[in-house]
Amino acid sequence: MIESQPNISQQPIQFERKSPKKPKMPLKDRWSIAEIEALYALSFSDLMFKAQTIHRENFDPNKVQVSTLLSIKTGGCSEDCGYCPQSARYDTNVENEAMMPIDEVIKAARAAKQAGASRFCMGAAWRSPTDKDLKSVLEMIQEVKKMGLETCATLGMLKDGQAHRLKEAGLDYYNHNLDTAPEFYGDVISTRVYQDRLDTLDRVREADLHVCCGGIVGMGESRTERAGLIAQLANMEKQPESVPINLLTQVEGTPLHGTEPLDLFEFVRTIAVARITMPKSYVRLSAGRQSMHEGIQSLAFLAGANSIFYGEKLLTTDNPDVKVDQALFSKLGIHPI
Ligand code: SAM
Ligand code: DTB
Ligand code: SF4
């Protein structure tokens, strides 16, 4: 009899534990970048098996949470995020628009609920909201909440007190992404630093809001940098409840347009690694589904993704038609929640 190969997924990974500058969780529980890279390096089958096993220990594998996005303030943003079509610095086909009137927001939320979304996420192209901006958003949140939808907002950096006001208005989740690893961050954005993002996330946590925090892959970062992003997320004192993993949607006119596209198996591996390191978080298969065959999306669900953006638009770019997503759910036996 041929002796079987040892199953790599069952072998303990050799953990390299480096002393972090500012420990956020007990050292023994922290993920090192080397450990995360070791997960990435598993064979695809071993990685998927591990991710699916952990997924099933923590979630119903046939349920996928669905959130609909709406851009309530589009374009004209002062920041220079290299991926973003809404920056005023880049010549894209996105115009600087005024804030959307509240009745249009309500109409869009009603349609999202009707189509089956359980969460409604309002996004604004701001570096950070002024208190006047925030007042308008608070009214929107109150109205959307009244409809029985979960509420989420992504408005940029928050100042002291703003997160509490959002919470009081009925906000459930605040989305603020780390985007990438600290080591690659400066290659993508220069108008705010990594610590600014961490400070906003601290304010969101202090206000007892649920944290939605993830990043983008396919921006030309290395695998080590992808692992670095996952390490930042997984090592937060409390892991984010929701982790959006976006594949860069390349938009003409942005500096990252023309970047070598990421191999989609590497994207699926990133979802699996997020699932393994953040077992109780909802991992969202986010931007980029338009460029993914349904086979790849199915692999992402197998890897532990259990949330999507649902509806024909993300903020300014296209997302699959609701009917197409419903057909995929039906083929896979997925129940949207
Ligand atoms: N202006 C606010 C901010 O930056 O925090 C909120 C909206 S911003 C568009 C929210 C997130 O969308 C970004 O942090 C980024 O992760 C993601 N995003 C923006 N453009 C993207 C693109 N072209 N492809 C993938 N993700 C993108
Ligand atoms: C997130 O992580 N992805 C969403 C949401 N949070 C706000 C945004 C994706 C934006 C894709 C580009 C666009 O449509 O403008
Ligand atoms: Fe502005 Fe947000 Fe786009 Fe950056 S990601 S340019 S902050 S809208």
PDB file of C-alpha atoms in Angstrom, residues 63-237:
ATOM      1  CA  LYS A  63     -27.509  31.509   4.324  1.00  0.00           C
ATOM      2  CA  VAL A  64     -26.097  34.675   2.783  1.00  0.00           C
ATOM      3  CA  GLN A  65     -26.760  38.124   4.194  1.00  0.00           C
ATOM      4  CA  VAL A  66     -27.725  40.708   1.559  1.00  0.00           C
ATOM      5  CA  SER A  67     -27.029  44.439   1.815  1.00  0.00           C
ATOM      6  CA  THR A  68     -27.961  47.121  -0.696  1.00  0.00           C
ATOM      7  CA  LEU A  69     -25.790  50.185  -1.225  1.00  0.00           C
ATOM      8  CA  LEU A  70     -26.855  53.702  -2.116  1.00  0.00           C
ATOM      9  CA  SER A  71     -24.580  56.638  -2.836  1.00  0.00           C
ATOM     10  CA  ILE A  72     -26.281  59.532  -1.007  1.00  0.00           C
ATOM     11  CA  LYS A  73     -23.541  62.000  -1.946  1.00  0.00           C
ATOM     12  CA  THR A  74     -21.646  61.202  -5.111  1.00  0.00           C
ATOM     13  CA  GLY A  75     -18.330  62.530  -6.441  1.00  0.00           C
ATOM     14  CA  GLY A  76     -16.248  65.638  -5.857  1.00  0.00           C
ATOM     15  CA  CYS A  77     -14.277  64.093  -2.994  1.00  0.00           C
ATOM     16  CA  SER A  78     -11.161  65.906  -1.782  1.00  0.00           C
ATOM     17  CA  GLU A  79      -9.198  62.674  -1.126  1.00  0.00           C
ATOM     18  CA  ASP A  80      -6.755  60.978  -3.489  1.00  0.00           C
ATOM     19  CA  CYS A  81      -7.571  57.275  -2.966  1.00  0.00           C
ATOM     20  CA  GLY A  82      -5.968  55.772  -6.079  1.00  0.00           C
ATOM     21  CA  TYR A  83      -8.793  53.295  -6.708  1.00  0.00           C
ATOM     22  CA  CYS A  84     -11.707  55.687  -6.374  1.00  0.00           C
ATOM     23  CA  PRO A  85     -13.734  57.165  -9.234  1.00  0.00           C
ATOM     24  CA  GLN A  86     -15.277  59.696  -6.822  1.00  0.00           C
ATOM     25  CA  SER A  87     -12.093  61.643  -6.139  1.00  0.00           C
ATOM     26  CA  ALA A  88     -12.271  65.165  -7.591  1.00  0.00           C
ATOM     27  CA  ARG A  89      -8.597  64.774  -8.542  1.00  0.00           C
ATOM     28  CA  TYR A  90      -9.224  62.234 -11.289  1.00  0.00           C
ATOM     29  CA  ASP A  91     -10.942  62.620 -14.615  1.00  0.00           C
ATOM     30  CA  THR A  92     -13.576  59.890 -14.445  1.00  0.00           C
ATOM     31  CA  ASN A  93     -17.165  59.983 -15.643  1.00  0.00           C
ATOM     32  CA  VAL A  94     -18.426  60.602 -12.074  1.00  0.00           C
ATOM     33  CA  GLU A  95     -19.802  64.117 -11.532  1.00  0.00           C
ATOM     34  CA  ASN A  96     -19.868  66.062  -8.264  1.00  0.00           C
ATOM     35  CA  GLU A  97     -23.512  65.833  -7.194  1.00  0.00           C
ATOM     36  CA  ALA A  98     -25.431  67.420  -4.332  1.00  0.00           C
ATOM     37  CA  MET A  99     -26.648  65.335  -1.419  1.00  0.00           C
ATOM     38  CA  MET A 100     -29.597  63.161  -2.383  1.00  0.00           C
ATOM     39  CA  PRO A 101     -32.972  64.422  -1.101  1.00  0.00           C
ATOM     40  CA  ILE A 102     -34.369  62.308   1.730  1.00  0.00           C
ATOM     41  CA  ASP A 103     -37.475  61.207  -0.192  1.00  0.00           C
ATOM     42  CA  GLU A 104     -35.257  59.625  -2.885  1.00  0.00           C
ATOM     43  CA  VAL A 105     -33.293  57.803  -0.197  1.00  0.00           C
ATOM     44  CA  ILE A 106     -36.526  56.484   1.317  1.00  0.00           C
ATOM     45  CA  LYS A 107     -37.721  55.373  -2.109  1.00  0.00           C
ATOM     46  CA  ALA A 108     -34.466  53.498  -2.744  1.00  0.00           C
ATOM     47  CA  ALA A 109     -34.582  51.856   0.690  1.00  0.00           C
ATOM     48  CA  ARG A 110     -38.162  50.727   0.109  1.00  0.00           C
ATOM     49  CA  ALA A 111     -37.174  49.198  -3.247  1.00  0.00           C
ATOM     50  CA  ALA A 112     -34.188  47.460  -1.629  1.00  0.00           C
ATOM     51  CA  LYS A 113     -36.413  45.969   1.051  1.00  0.00           C
ATOM     52  CA  GLN A 114     -38.918  44.877  -1.564  1.00  0.00           C
ATOM     53  CA  ALA A 115     -36.133  43.128  -3.519  1.00  0.00           C
ATOM     54  CA  GLY A 116     -35.100  41.222  -0.383  1.00  0.00           C
ATOM     55  CA  ALA A 117     -32.261  43.219   1.199  1.00  0.00           C
ATOM     56  CA  SER A 118     -32.046  43.163   4.985  1.00  0.00           C
ATOM     57  CA  ARG A 119     -29.506  45.981   5.329  1.00  0.00           C
ATOM     58  CA  PHE A 120     -29.314  49.352   3.610  1.00  0.00           C
ATOM     59  CA  CYS A 121     -25.894  51.020   3.389  1.00  0.00           C
ATOM     60  CA  MET A 122     -25.617  54.732   2.683  1.00  0.00           C
ATOM     61  CA  GLY A 123     -22.307  55.958   1.300  1.00  0.00           C
ATOM     62  CA  ALA A 124     -20.969  59.485   0.900  1.00  0.00           C
ATOM     63  CA  ALA A 125     -17.916  60.743  -0.980  1.00  0.00           C
ATOM     64  CA  TRP A 126     -16.495  62.713   1.927  1.00  0.00           C
ATOM     65  CA  ARG A 127     -13.146  62.826   3.661  1.00  0.00           C
ATOM     66  CA  SER A 128     -15.273  63.310   6.790  1.00  0.00           C
ATOM     67  CA  PRO A 129     -18.788  64.652   7.359  1.00  0.00           C
ATOM     68  CA  THR A 130     -19.396  68.175   8.688  1.00  0.00           C
ATOM     69  CA  ASP A 131     -21.925  68.380  11.508  1.00  0.00           C
ATOM     70  CA  LYS A 132     -24.403  69.856   8.998  1.00  0.00           C
ATOM     71  CA  ASP A 133     -23.878  66.903   6.626  1.00  0.00           C
ATOM     72  CA  LEU A 134     -24.287  64.540   9.514  1.00  0.00           C
ATOM     73  CA  LYS A 135     -27.633  66.057  10.530  1.00  0.00           C
ATOM     74  CA  SER A 136     -29.113  65.194   7.119  1.00  0.00           C
ATOM     75  CA  VAL A 137     -27.733  61.653   7.312  1.00  0.00           C
ATOM     76  CA  LEU A 138     -29.199  61.184  10.808  1.00  0.00           C
ATOM     77  CA  GLU A 139     -32.674  61.869   9.397  1.00  0.00           C
ATOM     78  CA  MET A 140     -32.098  59.338   6.617  1.00  0.00           C
ATOM     79  CA  ILE A 141     -30.993  56.718   9.134  1.00  0.00           C
ATOM     80  CA  GLN A 142     -34.090  57.305  11.284  1.00  0.00           C
ATOM     81  CA  GLU A 143     -36.395  56.874   8.297  1.00  0.00           C
ATOM     82  CA  VAL A 144     -34.639  53.751   6.944  1.00  0.00           C
ATOM     83  CA  LYS A 145     -34.600  52.183  10.412  1.00  0.00           C
ATOM     84  CA  LYS A 146     -38.359  52.756  10.742  1.00  0.00           C
ATOM     85  CA  MET A 147     -38.859  50.543   7.670  1.00  0.00           C
ATOM     86  CA  GLY A 148     -37.433  47.586   9.552  1.00  0.00           C
ATOM     87  CA  LEU A 149     -34.143  47.538   7.643  1.00  0.00           C
ATOM     88  CA  GLU A 150     -30.753  47.301   9.309  1.00  0.00           C
ATOM     89  CA  THR A 151     -28.820  50.493   8.699  1.00  0.00           C
ATOM     90  CA  CYS A 152     -25.217  51.032   7.667  1.00  0.00           C
ATOM     91  CA  ALA A 153     -23.346  54.202   6.724  1.00  0.00           C
ATOM     92  CA  THR A 154     -19.924  54.959   5.272  1.00  0.00           C
ATOM     93  CA  LEU A 155     -19.184  58.660   5.479  1.00  0.00           C
ATOM     94  CA  GLY A 156     -15.412  58.858   5.933  1.00  0.00           C
ATOM     95  CA  MET A 157     -13.509  59.764   9.092  1.00  0.00           C
ATOM     96  CA  LEU A 158     -15.570  60.582  12.178  1.00  0.00           C
ATOM     97  CA  LYS A 159     -14.778  63.197  14.805  1.00  0.00           C
ATOM     98  CA  ASP A 160     -15.443  62.798  18.529  1.00  0.00           C
ATOM     99  CA  GLY A 161     -19.163  62.568  19.239  1.00  0.00           C
ATOM    100  CA  GLN A 162     -20.262  61.867  15.653  1.00  0.00           C
ATOM    101  CA  ALA A 163     -20.360  58.090  16.073  1.00  0.00           C
ATOM    102  CA  HIS A 164     -22.548  58.498  19.174  1.00  0.00           C
ATOM    103  CA  ARG A 165     -24.972  60.678  17.235  1.00  0.00           C
ATOM    104  CA  LEU A 166     -25.180  58.046  14.505  1.00  0.00           C
ATOM    105  CA  LYS A 167     -25.863  55.372  17.109  1.00  0.00           C
ATOM    106  CA  GLU A 168     -28.633  57.449  18.709  1.00  0.00           C
ATOM    107  CA  ALA A 169     -30.286  57.904  15.303  1.00  0.00           C
ATOM    108  CA  GLY A 170     -30.525  54.119  14.930  1.00  0.00           C
ATOM    109  CA  LEU A 171     -27.396  53.232  12.970  1.00  0.00           C
ATOM    110  CA  ASP A 172     -26.460  49.553  13.264  1.00  0.00           C
ATOM    111  CA  TYR A 173     -23.166  49.354  11.286  1.00  0.00           C
ATOM    112  CA  TYR A 174     -20.475  51.829  10.298  1.00  0.00           C
ATOM    113  CA  ASN A 175     -18.320  50.876   7.301  1.00  0.00           C
ATOM    114  CA  HIS A 176     -14.774  52.177   7.322  1.00  0.00           C
ATOM    115  CA  ASN A 177     -12.166  50.107   5.507  1.00  0.00           C
ATOM    116  CA  LEU A 178      -8.471  49.775   6.226  1.00  0.00           C
ATOM    117  CA  ASP A 179      -8.191  49.147   2.478  1.00  0.00           C
ATOM    118  CA  THR A 180      -4.771  47.473   2.515  1.00  0.00           C
ATOM    119  CA  ALA A 181      -1.732  46.634   4.648  1.00  0.00           C
ATOM    120  CA  PRO A 182       0.036  49.537   6.367  1.00  0.00           C
ATOM    121  CA  GLU A 183       3.136  48.821   4.227  1.00  0.00           C
ATOM    122  CA  PHE A 184       1.270  49.347   0.938  1.00  0.00           C
ATOM    123  CA  TYR A 185      -1.132  52.046   2.072  1.00  0.00           C
ATOM    124  CA  GLY A 186       1.146  54.971   1.098  1.00  0.00           C
ATOM    125  CA  ASP A 187       1.248  53.685  -2.487  1.00  0.00           C
ATOM    126  CA  VAL A 188      -2.523  54.145  -2.752  1.00  0.00           C
ATOM    127  CA  ILE A 189      -3.524  57.150  -0.609  1.00  0.00           C
ATOM    128  CA  SER A 190      -1.608  60.201   0.562  1.00  0.00           C
ATOM    129  CA  THR A 191      -4.319  62.483   1.967  1.00  0.00           C
ATOM    130  CA  ARG A 192      -4.856  60.550   5.204  1.00  0.00           C
ATOM    131  CA  VAL A 193      -2.827  58.038   7.147  1.00  0.00           C
ATOM    132  CA  TYR A 194      -3.505  54.540   8.433  1.00  0.00           C
ATOM    133  CA  GLN A 195      -3.752  55.782  12.014  1.00  0.00           C
ATOM    134  CA  ASP A 196      -6.630  58.122  10.997  1.00  0.00           C
ATOM    135  CA  ARG A 197      -8.582  55.051   9.929  1.00  0.00           C
ATOM    136  CA  LEU A 198      -7.799  53.203  13.155  1.00  0.00           C
ATOM    137  CA  ASP A 199      -8.882  56.268  15.169  1.00  0.00           C
ATOM    138  CA  THR A 200     -12.257  56.381  13.391  1.00  0.00           C
ATOM    139  CA  LEU A 201     -12.716  52.652  13.984  1.00  0.00           C
ATOM    140  CA  ASP A 202     -12.010  53.213  17.711  1.00  0.00           C
ATOM    141  CA  ARG A 203     -14.702  55.905  17.818  1.00  0.00           C
ATOM    142  CA  VAL A 204     -17.152  53.565  16.090  1.00  0.00           C
ATOM    143  CA  ARG A 205     -16.445  50.836  18.652  1.00  0.00           C
ATOM    144  CA  GLU A 206     -16.692  53.249  21.582  1.00  0.00           C
ATOM    145  CA  ALA A 207     -20.173  54.258  20.381  1.00  0.00           C
ATOM    146  CA  ASP A 208     -21.170  50.588  20.446  1.00  0.00           C
ATOM    147  CA  LEU A 209     -21.842  50.462  16.716  1.00  0.00           C
ATOM    148  CA  HIS A 210     -21.149  47.274  14.779  1.00  0.00           C
ATOM    149  CA  VAL A 211     -17.938  47.573  12.768  1.00  0.00           C
ATOM    150  CA  CYS A 212     -17.875  46.839   9.039  1.00  0.00           C
ATOM    151  CA  CYS A 213     -14.222  46.940   8.034  1.00  0.00           C
ATOM    152  CA  GLY A 214     -12.298  45.265   5.243  1.00  0.00           C
ATOM    153  CA  GLY A 215     -10.248  46.191   2.235  1.00  0.00           C
ATOM    154  CA  ILE A 216      -9.459  45.901  -1.443  1.00  0.00           C
ATOM    155  CA  VAL A 217      -7.287  43.341  -3.193  1.00  0.00           C
ATOM    156  CA  GLY A 218      -5.975  43.521  -6.738  1.00  0.00           C
ATOM    157  CA  MET A 219      -4.351  46.942  -6.346  1.00  0.00           C
ATOM    158  CA  GLY A 220      -0.886  45.585  -7.198  1.00  0.00           C
ATOM    159  CA  GLU A 221      -0.094  44.586  -3.603  1.00  0.00           C
ATOM    160  CA  SER A 222       1.955  41.472  -2.836  1.00  0.00           C
ATOM    161  CA  ARG A 223       0.557  38.370  -1.148  1.00  0.00           C
ATOM    162  CA  THR A 224       2.464  39.365   1.995  1.00  0.00           C
ATOM    163  CA  GLU A 225       0.610  42.673   1.896  1.00  0.00           C
ATOM    164  CA  ARG A 226      -2.722  40.908   1.480  1.00  0.00           C
ATOM    165  CA  ALA A 227      -1.774  38.821   4.514  1.00  0.00           C
ATOM    166  CA  GLY A 228      -0.825  42.077   6.269  1.00  0.00           C
ATOM    167  CA  LEU A 229      -4.328  43.488   5.699  1.00  0.00           C
ATOM    168  CA  ILE A 230      -5.927  40.298   7.051  1.00  0.00           C
ATOM    169  CA  ALA A 231      -3.610  40.421  10.085  1.00  0.00           C
ATOM    170  CA  GLN A 232      -4.686  44.000  10.841  1.00  0.00           C
ATOM    171  CA  LEU A 233      -8.345  43.011  10.725  1.00  0.00           C
ATOM    172  CA  ALA A 234      -8.021  39.719  12.589  1.00  0.00           C
ATOM    173  CA  ASN A 235      -5.866  41.232  15.348  1.00  0.00           C
ATOM    174  CA  MET A 236      -8.292  44.005  16.250  1.00  0.00           C
ATOM    175  CA  GLU A 237      -9.208  43.930  19.923  1.00  0.00           C
TER     176      GLU A 237
END
